[in-house]
Amino acid sequence: MTETRATAEAARRPAPEDPARPAGPLPPLRPRRARPPRRGRRQGAGPFLLLAPFLLLFTAFGVFPLVAAAWTSFHRVELTAPGRAEWVGLRNYTRLLDDGFFWKALLNTLTIGVLATVPQLLLALGVAHLLHARLRGRQFFRVVALAPYATSVAAATLVFALFFGRDHGMANWALGVVGLDPVDWQNGPWASRFAVASIVVWRWTGYNALIYLAALGTVPRELYEAAALDGASRWRQFLHVTLPGIRPALGFTALVSTIGAVQLFGEPLLYASGAGASGGANHQFQTLGLYLYEQGWVNLHLGRAAAIAWAMLLILVAALGLARLIRKAAA
Amino acid sequence: MGSRRRRSRRAYGIGVALLLSAALSAGCASDPAEPPPAGGGRPPGDGGGRRITLTVGVFGTFGLQEAGLYDTYMRLHPDIAVRQTSLTRNDVYYPQLLTHLTAGSGLADVQAVEVGNIAEVLATQADRLVDLGTVPGVDRRAFLPWKWAQGTGRDGRTLALGTDIGPQALCYRKDLFARAGLPTERGAVGRLWAGDWRAYLTAGLRYRERVPDGPAFTDSAAGVMAAVTASAPVRFYDARGALVVADNPAVREAWDLAAAFARHGLTARLQQFTPGWDQAFANGSFATVACPAWMLGYIQDKAGPAGRGRWDVAAAPRPGSWGGSFLVVPAAGRHRAEAARLAAWLTAPAQQARLFARRGSFPSASAAYPLPAVADARHPYFGDAPVGALFAAAARGVPRAPTGPKDALIAQTLADTGMLQIDQTGRDPDEAWRATMKTLDNALDR
């Protein structure tokens, strides 16, 4: 087994060495007897050796925190004494079931997630379509599209918080110009969620647009020409050529946006500029990430925070599994 | 210095804070030029010309550095270098301090603790802190008794030395008071509501009657709530350490009074320490604000030159203290003795007086009050108000209220959940009370 694979490899290897070599009988192959016989087993370990740095880091910063969080979630642990843990079994999880704040945070995460993800991806598609067209200064517009993504969450959110100010904000000023009543963007349950979602949309639209743009470049021109010959309108071309053509990109952005939506944290935290992690007076825009932070680092209950973290992971896995099922059923 | 609210809530962004936290950990590493630790606290200046670096960990702009206190200390002690690390927000600083204390590493030699957290630190970290009550140069009689008691654990060891306190007054706009036909001279204004917070409400109603469409009477219901509870002899915990926030009539009275301000339309419906609140100072959106000593600098900063000569400051209905801080010395430090001496020096009356003169943080050492830097202090921005004498009188009258481990959390929940709901969303005070108590129970894990 080992022998044949070695021969085949050796046969393949010299070929590209000299493309100018005249075609003719290959020189006789010399089996590599010099190699120790335990080579096959070594080859099995080799990839892992190469991967070792990553695996080490992954264990230290990926697996270990996950396991430690799971362990913590079964205990009552306070940040005032992280070393003293009291076993409470599933209590941290069962209490989430009748924790109104948790459910509210979950609902907020879902609504803000939908409010942010759907317009974000649709807008990104539109922007990508515009950028794909042959327009002057394409590079410039691409950079412009990506600029919000390069801005820090903190800076963007603080500016948006000013923009959505109740008394002196630009949003309400603009509403006033067209004769509408001012909106309380901080306390209105839907207004505040919309405001938080708008920050997410602003930051991530360009990022997704660039991914779509790259995908658009891979759709063969001939398909459009064929569709045009068949008399398909631009809209039908978009539906039947473009969308199927960039399906992998659509799936990728949907996945990344979903993960981002579940983890949403910085925007709602900083949007409630003074209120810390409560997400508004009535917790109206407190997301799961924010609730986790509040339990862990404001209320100092590490065990409960760890349980929320694991619950978030399970929710994410369930959501992605559900999406997969739906896709399979649709196919 | 002042309150956790003032500092912790400036929204400079968590990103900045996290960056700084990395800097803090780095800053706590020992100075490369530093010699290996000699066995035990070796006295500094032992002739070897070796220099010890002491770090001081603070949150916000504490003022110690800005007032030049470190420089003076280094001049007096050529063998000691003092370096400061600072986090902007106490709500980032405090959890980090706890983890560092329990881990016994990553600590500065001297760490600041906010008054809302001091009881929790004493209750849970006592064995990780150095007793500062016995350090040479520390004189308990120099401090206000209640401040000294706040830094002293149940076993009688004084683990925290008081820096500043937040004795309260009320700041008011003379021009707006004149428009409403209210007195404008600070003595007369103080008499307007002397002795009773309800008189403050009455003055507000009079103001509203005269200028129905003018700027609001006060900034926020939460500000009133904080000011009134700060002057109560029992607040969230009783003398035995039991949590009484839900049953304490003083808390409920403060709640109802603050809610009355909101329901009569006397507030500008703002949230303190947010950009909107800052803008409201500049735009003159309200006529009065509860004014701990540290607030004067804030007002001057936000109201700007336009507010000069308009703002003045009068005595509050009842004396109380809102905010203030402490210094502690972690036992895990390498230079405990030197750090304790630095903490003692920084909180000594002369230095506190200098901090007041330079930065407006009011001394917790009552021995500093007769010093000219305090006794004769006047504030030009506030119409040359005799702020030293005014705040000293308030400080001496502050009731000795018991502190509890979750004071900061409770105060913040009352303000940011309860009062905000009443003030900004118009929620019924009883409903808001129930929602707030539910939030509190969840936060306290009861």
Tab-separated table of C-alpha atoms in Angstrom, chain B residues 10 93 96 116-117 122 126 142 161 200 203 229 251 284 291 295 307 335 344 353 365 376 403 410 414-415 420 440 444:
chain	number	residue	atom	x	y	z
B	10	ARG	CA	-19.437	59.065	30.484
B	93	TYR	CA	-12.920	49.291	36.360
B	96	GLN	CA	-11.670	44.149	36.838
B	116	GLY	CA	-21.100	52.604	46.093
B	117	ASN	CA	-18.743	49.626	46.004
B	122	LEU	CA	-14.816	45.393	52.621
B	126	ALA	CA	-11.000	42.184	53.494
B	142	ALA	CA	-8.836	64.148	60.782
B	161	LEU	CA	-8.943	55.762	53.350
B	200	TYR	CA	-38.223	72.285	46.862
B	203	ALA	CA	-40.801	76.190	44.799
B	229	THR	CA	-31.994	59.500	49.285
B	251	VAL	CA	-36.825	55.496	49.983
B	284	GLY	CA	-30.267	76.215	29.414
B	291	CYS	CA	-25.344	69.794	43.122
B	295	MET	CA	-20.946	68.796	40.026
B	307	GLY	CA	-23.475	80.167	31.874
B	335	HIS	CA	5.634	47.398	48.056
B	344	ALA	CA	-1.931	57.992	53.663
B	353	ALA	CA	-7.371	70.699	50.468
B	365	ALA	CA	-10.898	64.999	55.980
B	376	ASP	CA	-11.900	80.865	51.962
B	403	THR	CA	-23.628	51.503	53.452
B	410	ILE	CA	-29.478	49.770	43.758
B	414	LEU	CA	-33.706	53.215	40.983
B	415	ALA	CA	-32.469	55.908	38.603
B	420	LEU	CA	-36.532	56.879	33.861
B	440	LEU	CA	-33.674	44.680	41.706
B	444	LEU	CA	-29.550	40.823	43.538
